[in-house]
Structure formats: C-alpha cells, structure tokens
Short mmCIF file of N, CA and C in Angstrom, two decimals:
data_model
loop_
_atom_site.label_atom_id
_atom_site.label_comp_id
_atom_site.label_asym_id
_atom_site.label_seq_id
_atom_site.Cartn_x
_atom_site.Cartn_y
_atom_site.Cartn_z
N UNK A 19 26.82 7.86 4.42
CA UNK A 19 26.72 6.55 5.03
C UNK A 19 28.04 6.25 5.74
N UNK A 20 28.05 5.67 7.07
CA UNK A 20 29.03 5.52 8.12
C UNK A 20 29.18 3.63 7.45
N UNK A 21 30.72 3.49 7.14
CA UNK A 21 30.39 1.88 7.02
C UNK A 21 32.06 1.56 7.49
N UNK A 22 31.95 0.26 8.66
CA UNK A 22 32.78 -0.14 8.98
C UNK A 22 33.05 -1.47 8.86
N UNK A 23 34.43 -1.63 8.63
CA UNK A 23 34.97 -3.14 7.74
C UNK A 23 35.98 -3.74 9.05
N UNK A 24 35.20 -4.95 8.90
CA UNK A 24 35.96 -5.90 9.98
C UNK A 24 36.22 -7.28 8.91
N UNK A 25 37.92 -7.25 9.17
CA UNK A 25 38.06 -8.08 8.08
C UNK A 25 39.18 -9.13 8.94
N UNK A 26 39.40 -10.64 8.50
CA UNK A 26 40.44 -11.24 9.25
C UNK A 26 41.97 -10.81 8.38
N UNK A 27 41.56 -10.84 7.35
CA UNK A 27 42.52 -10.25 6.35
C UNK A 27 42.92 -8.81 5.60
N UNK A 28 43.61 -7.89 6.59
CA UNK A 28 43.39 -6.66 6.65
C UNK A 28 43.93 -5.78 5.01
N UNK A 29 44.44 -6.79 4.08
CA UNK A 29 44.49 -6.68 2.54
C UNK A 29 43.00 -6.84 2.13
N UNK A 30 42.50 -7.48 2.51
CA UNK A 30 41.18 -7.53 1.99
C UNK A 30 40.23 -6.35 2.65
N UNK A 31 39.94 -5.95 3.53
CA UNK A 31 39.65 -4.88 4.44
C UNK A 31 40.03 -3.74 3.30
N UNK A 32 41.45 -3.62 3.38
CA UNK A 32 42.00 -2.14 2.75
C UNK A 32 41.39 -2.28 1.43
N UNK A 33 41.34 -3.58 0.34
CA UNK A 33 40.52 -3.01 -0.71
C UNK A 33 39.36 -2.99 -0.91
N UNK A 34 38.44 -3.92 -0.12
CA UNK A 34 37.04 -2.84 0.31
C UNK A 34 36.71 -1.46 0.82
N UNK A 35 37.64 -1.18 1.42
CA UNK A 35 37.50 0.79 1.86
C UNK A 35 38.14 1.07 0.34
N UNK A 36 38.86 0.84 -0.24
CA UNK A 36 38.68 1.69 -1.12
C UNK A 36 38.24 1.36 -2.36
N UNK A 37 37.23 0.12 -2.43
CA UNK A 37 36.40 -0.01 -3.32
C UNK A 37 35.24 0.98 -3.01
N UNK A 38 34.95 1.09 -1.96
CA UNK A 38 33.45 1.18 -1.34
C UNK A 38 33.50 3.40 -0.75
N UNK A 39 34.68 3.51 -0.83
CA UNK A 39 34.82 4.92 -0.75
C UNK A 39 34.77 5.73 -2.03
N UNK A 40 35.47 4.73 -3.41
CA UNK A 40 35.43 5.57 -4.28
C UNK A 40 34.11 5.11 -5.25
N UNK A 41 33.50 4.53 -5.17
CA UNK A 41 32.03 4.17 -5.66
C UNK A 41 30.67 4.72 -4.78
N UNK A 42 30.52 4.67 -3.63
CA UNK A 42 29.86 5.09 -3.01
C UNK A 42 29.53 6.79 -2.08
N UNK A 43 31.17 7.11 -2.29
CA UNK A 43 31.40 8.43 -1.44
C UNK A 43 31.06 8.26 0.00
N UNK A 44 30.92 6.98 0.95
CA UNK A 44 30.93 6.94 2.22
C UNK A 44 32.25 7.23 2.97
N UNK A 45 31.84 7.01 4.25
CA UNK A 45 32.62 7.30 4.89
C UNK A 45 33.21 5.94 5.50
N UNK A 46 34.57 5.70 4.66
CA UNK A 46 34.82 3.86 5.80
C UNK A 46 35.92 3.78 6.62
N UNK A 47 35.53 3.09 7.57
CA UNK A 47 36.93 2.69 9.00
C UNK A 47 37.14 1.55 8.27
N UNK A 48 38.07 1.48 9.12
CA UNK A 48 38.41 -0.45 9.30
C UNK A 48 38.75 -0.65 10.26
N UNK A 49 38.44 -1.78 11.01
CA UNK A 49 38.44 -2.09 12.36
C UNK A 49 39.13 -3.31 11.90
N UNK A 50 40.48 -4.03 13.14
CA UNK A 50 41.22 -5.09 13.37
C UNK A 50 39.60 -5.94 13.93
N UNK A 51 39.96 -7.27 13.91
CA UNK A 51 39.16 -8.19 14.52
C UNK A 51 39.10 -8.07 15.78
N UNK A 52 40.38 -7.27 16.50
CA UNK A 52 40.72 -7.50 18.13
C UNK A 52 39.83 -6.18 18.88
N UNK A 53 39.78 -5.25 17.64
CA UNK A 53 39.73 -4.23 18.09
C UNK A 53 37.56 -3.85 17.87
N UNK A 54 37.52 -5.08 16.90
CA UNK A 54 36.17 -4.26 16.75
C UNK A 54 34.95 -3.77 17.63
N UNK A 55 35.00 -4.85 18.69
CA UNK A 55 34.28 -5.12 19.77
C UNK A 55 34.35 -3.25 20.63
N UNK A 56 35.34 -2.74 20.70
CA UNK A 56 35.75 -1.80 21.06
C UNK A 56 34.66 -0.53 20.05
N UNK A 57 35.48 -0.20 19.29
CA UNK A 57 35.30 0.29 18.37
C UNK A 57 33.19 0.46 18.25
N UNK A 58 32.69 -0.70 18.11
CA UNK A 58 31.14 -0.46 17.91
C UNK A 58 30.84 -0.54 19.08
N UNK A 59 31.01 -0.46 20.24
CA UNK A 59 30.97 0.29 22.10
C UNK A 59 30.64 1.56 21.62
N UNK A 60 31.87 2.21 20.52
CA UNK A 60 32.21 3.73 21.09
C UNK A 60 31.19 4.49 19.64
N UNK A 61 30.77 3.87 18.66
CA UNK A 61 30.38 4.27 17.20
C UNK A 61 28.98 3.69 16.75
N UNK A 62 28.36 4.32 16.39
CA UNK A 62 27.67 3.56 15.42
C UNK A 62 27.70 4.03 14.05
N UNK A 63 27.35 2.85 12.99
CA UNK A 63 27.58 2.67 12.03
C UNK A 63 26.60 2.30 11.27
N UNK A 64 26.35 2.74 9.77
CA UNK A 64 24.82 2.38 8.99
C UNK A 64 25.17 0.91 8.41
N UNK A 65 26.50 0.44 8.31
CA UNK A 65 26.75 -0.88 7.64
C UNK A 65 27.71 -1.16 8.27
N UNK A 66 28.23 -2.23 8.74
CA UNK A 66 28.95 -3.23 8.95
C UNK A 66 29.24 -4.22 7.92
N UNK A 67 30.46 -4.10 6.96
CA UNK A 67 30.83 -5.18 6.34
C UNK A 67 32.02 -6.41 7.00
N UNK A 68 32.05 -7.73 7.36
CA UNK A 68 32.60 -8.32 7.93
C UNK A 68 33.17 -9.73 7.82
N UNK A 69 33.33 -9.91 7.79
CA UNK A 69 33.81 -11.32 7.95
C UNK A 69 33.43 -12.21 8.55
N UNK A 70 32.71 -13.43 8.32
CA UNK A 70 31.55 -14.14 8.51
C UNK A 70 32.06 -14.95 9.54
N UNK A 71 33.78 -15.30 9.81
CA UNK A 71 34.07 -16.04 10.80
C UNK A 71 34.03 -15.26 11.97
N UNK A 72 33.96 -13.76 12.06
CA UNK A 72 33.64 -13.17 13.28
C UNK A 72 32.41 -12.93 13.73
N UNK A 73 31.42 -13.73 13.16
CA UNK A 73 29.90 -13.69 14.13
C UNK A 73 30.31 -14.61 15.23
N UNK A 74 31.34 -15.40 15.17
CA UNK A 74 31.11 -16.57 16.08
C UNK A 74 32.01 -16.30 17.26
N UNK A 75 32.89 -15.64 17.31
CA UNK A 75 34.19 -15.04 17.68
C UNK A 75 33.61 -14.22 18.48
N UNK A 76 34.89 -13.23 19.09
CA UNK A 76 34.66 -12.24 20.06
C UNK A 76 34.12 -11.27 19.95
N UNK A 77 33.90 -10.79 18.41
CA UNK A 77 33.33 -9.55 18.27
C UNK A 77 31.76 -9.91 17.88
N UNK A 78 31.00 -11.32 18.00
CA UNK A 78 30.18 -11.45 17.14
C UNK A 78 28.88 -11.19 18.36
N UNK A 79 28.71 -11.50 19.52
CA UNK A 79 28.13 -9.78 20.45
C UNK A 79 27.57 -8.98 20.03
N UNK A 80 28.72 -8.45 19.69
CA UNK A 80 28.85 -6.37 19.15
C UNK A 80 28.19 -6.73 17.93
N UNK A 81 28.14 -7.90 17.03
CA UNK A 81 28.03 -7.72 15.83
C UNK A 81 26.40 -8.15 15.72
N UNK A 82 26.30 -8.66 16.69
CA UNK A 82 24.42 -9.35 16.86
C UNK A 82 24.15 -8.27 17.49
N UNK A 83 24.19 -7.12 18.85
CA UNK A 83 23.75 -6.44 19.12
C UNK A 83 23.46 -5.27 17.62
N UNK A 84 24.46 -4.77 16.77
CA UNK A 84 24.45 -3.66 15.67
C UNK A 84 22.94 -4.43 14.94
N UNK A 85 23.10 -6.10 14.82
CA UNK A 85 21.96 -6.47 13.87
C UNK A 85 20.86 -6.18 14.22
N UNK A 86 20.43 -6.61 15.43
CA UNK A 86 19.28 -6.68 16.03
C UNK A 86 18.86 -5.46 16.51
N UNK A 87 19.96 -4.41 15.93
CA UNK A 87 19.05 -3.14 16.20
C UNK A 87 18.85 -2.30 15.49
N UNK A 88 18.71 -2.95 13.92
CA UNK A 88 18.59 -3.06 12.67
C UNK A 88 19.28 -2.30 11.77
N UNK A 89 20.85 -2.11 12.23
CA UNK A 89 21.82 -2.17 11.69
C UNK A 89 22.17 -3.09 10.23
N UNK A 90 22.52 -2.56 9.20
CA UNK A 90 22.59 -3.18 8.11
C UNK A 90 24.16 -4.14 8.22
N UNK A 91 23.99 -5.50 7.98
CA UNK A 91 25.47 -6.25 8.08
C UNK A 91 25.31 -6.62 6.77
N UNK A 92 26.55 -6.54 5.71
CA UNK A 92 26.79 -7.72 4.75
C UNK A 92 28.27 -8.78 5.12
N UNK A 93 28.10 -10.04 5.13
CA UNK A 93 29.28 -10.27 5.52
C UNK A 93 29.96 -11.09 5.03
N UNK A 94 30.94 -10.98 4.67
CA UNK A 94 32.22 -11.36 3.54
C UNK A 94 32.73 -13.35 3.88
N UNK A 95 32.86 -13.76 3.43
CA UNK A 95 33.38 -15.45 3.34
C UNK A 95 33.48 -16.31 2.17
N UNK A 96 34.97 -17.54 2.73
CA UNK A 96 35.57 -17.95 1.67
C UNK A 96 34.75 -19.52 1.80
N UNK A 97 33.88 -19.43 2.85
CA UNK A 97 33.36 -20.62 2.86
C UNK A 97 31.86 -20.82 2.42
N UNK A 98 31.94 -21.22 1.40
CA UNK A 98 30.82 -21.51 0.23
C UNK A 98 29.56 -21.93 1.43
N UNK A 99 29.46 -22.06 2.78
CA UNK A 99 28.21 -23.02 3.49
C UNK A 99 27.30 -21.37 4.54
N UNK A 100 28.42 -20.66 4.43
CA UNK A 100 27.62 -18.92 4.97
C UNK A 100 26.62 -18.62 3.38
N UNK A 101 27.32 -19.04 2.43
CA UNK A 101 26.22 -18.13 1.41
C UNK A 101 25.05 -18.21 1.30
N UNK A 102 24.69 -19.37 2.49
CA UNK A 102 23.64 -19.33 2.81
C UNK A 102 22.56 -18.29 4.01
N UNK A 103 23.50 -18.23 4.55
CA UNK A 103 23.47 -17.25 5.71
C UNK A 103 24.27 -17.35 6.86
N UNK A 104 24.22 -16.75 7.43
CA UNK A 104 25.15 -17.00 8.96
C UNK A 104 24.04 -17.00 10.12
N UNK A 105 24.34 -17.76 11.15
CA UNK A 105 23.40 -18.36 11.91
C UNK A 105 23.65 -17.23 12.44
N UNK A 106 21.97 -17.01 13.51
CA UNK A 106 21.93 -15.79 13.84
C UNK A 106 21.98 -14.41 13.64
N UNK A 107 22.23 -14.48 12.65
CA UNK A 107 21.91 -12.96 11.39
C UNK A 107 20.91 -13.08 10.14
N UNK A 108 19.71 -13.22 10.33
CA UNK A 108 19.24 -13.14 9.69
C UNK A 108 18.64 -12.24 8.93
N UNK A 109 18.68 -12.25 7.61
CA UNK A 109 18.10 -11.22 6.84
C UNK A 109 19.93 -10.49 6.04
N UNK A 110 21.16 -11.22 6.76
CA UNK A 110 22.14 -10.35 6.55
C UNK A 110 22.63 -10.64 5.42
N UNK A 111 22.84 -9.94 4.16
CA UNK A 111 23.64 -10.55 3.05
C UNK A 111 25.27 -11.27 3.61
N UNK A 112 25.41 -12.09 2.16
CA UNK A 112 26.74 -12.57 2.23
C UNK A 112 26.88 -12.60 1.08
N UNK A 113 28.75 -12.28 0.98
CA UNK A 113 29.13 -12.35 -0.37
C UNK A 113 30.65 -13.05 -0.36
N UNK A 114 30.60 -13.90 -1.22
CA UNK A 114 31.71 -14.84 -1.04
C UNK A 114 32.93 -13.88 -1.45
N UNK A 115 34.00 -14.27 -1.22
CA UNK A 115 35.59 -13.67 -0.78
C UNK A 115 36.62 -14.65 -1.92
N UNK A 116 36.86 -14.57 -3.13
CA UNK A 116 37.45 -12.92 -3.38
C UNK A 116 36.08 -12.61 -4.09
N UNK A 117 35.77 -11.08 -3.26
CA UNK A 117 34.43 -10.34 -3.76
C UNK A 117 34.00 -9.73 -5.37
N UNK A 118 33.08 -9.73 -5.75
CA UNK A 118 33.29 -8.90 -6.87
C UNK A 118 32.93 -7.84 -6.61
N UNK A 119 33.49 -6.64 -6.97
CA UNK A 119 33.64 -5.22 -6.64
C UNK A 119 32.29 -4.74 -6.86
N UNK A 120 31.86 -5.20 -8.58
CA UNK A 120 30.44 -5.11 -8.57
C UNK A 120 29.20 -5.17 -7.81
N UNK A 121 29.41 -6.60 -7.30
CA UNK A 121 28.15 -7.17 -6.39
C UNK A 121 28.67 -6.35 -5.00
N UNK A 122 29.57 -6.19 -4.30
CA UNK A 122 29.62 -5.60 -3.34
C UNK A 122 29.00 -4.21 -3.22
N UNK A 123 29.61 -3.39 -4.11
CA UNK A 123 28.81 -2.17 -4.64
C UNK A 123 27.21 -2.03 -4.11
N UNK A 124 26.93 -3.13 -5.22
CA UNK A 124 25.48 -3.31 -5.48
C UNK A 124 24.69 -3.41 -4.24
N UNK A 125 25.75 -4.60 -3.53
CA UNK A 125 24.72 -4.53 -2.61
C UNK A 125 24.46 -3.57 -1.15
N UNK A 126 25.99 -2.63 -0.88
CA UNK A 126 25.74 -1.41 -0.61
C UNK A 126 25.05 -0.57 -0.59
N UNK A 127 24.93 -0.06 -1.76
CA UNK A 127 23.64 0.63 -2.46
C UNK A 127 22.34 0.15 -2.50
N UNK A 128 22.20 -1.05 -1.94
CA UNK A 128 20.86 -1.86 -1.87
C UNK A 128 20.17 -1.38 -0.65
N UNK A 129 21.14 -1.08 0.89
CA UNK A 129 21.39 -0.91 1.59
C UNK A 129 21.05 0.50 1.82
N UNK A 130 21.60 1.33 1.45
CA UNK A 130 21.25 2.75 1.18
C UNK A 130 19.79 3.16 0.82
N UNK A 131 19.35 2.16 -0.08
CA UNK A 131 18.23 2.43 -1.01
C UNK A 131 17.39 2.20 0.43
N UNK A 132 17.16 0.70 1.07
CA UNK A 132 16.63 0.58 2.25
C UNK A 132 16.38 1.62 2.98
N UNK A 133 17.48 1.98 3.97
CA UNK A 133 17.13 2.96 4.40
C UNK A 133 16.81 4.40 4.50
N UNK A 134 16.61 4.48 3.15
CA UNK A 134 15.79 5.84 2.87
C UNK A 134 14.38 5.61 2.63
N UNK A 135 13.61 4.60 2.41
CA UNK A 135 12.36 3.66 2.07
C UNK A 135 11.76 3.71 4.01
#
C-alpha cells in the first residue's frame, strides 16, 4: 500500500510514517502542505492521510480530485466539528489529532481490507 501524509505539522506527519510503516509494512511519503498539490500531479497513492484544514486550502483540488476517484482519504484534525466529516469528502474518515496510534492503525487496515473486497 502507497500512503501519503500531508500534515500542517510536520512532527505530527513524521510520527504517522512511522507509526503506519512499522504496523502496516507500507510504503509512506510525506508531503509539505506547499508541496502536496505537486506531488499527487506526479503519484498516485492508495491512501492519503491529511490534515483536514487542507481540503479547504491549496492542495484541497488535488485532494477532491484523489477522492472522487475513489482514492481512500482519512483525515487528521484538532477541531472536534470535522469529526463529523469534512465538507466535500464524503464517505472520508476522520480522526481527531493527537491520534491514537491504535485507531489510526485500525483504520488503515480498514482501508486495505476495502480494497481487496
């Protein structure tokens, strides 16, 4: 599994790749916020984990085009009113920030499970 992390907080980024590398055995980037838009031009990716303030932002485009072409997004926030969803992504998990390693996992692998189904 190809999974790339767009994070505003690139401490938080770095310990999702290596939550999510040594539990899962994928393969993870991390993409800057500036840079992601770039980056999913040139890649595709089976997950996108992100940061919920960049649907709205410059990369959130790139980030509705990956959805809508049924690209798996889960996306990361400290603001308790996404855990509901993020407008315009629907169907996309969210998991509030600071994550639990567990539920992130989990829902990775939820993800995986999907697309082999």
């Amino acid at each position: 599994m190809q999974i790339l992390i767009v994070d505003v907080e690139y401490l938080v980024a770095l310990e999702a790749e290596q939550v999510l590398a040594e539990a899962t055995g994928s393969a993870v980037e991390i993409a800057t916020p500036r840079d992601a838009s770039d980056v999913l031009s040139q890649r595709s990716f089976d997950l996108i984990l992100a940061d919920a303030s960049l649907a709205a932002g410059a990369a959130g485009p790139s980030l509705r085009r990956h959805h809508e072409s049924g690209g798996a997004i889960i996306f990361s926030s400290v603001n308790r009113g996404h855990l509901a969803g993020v407008p315009g992504f629907e169907g996309a998990a969210v998991i509030s920030k600071p994550f639990d390693d567990e539920l992130l996992v989990t829902l990775v692998r939820n993800v995986r499970i999907r697309e082999k189904d």
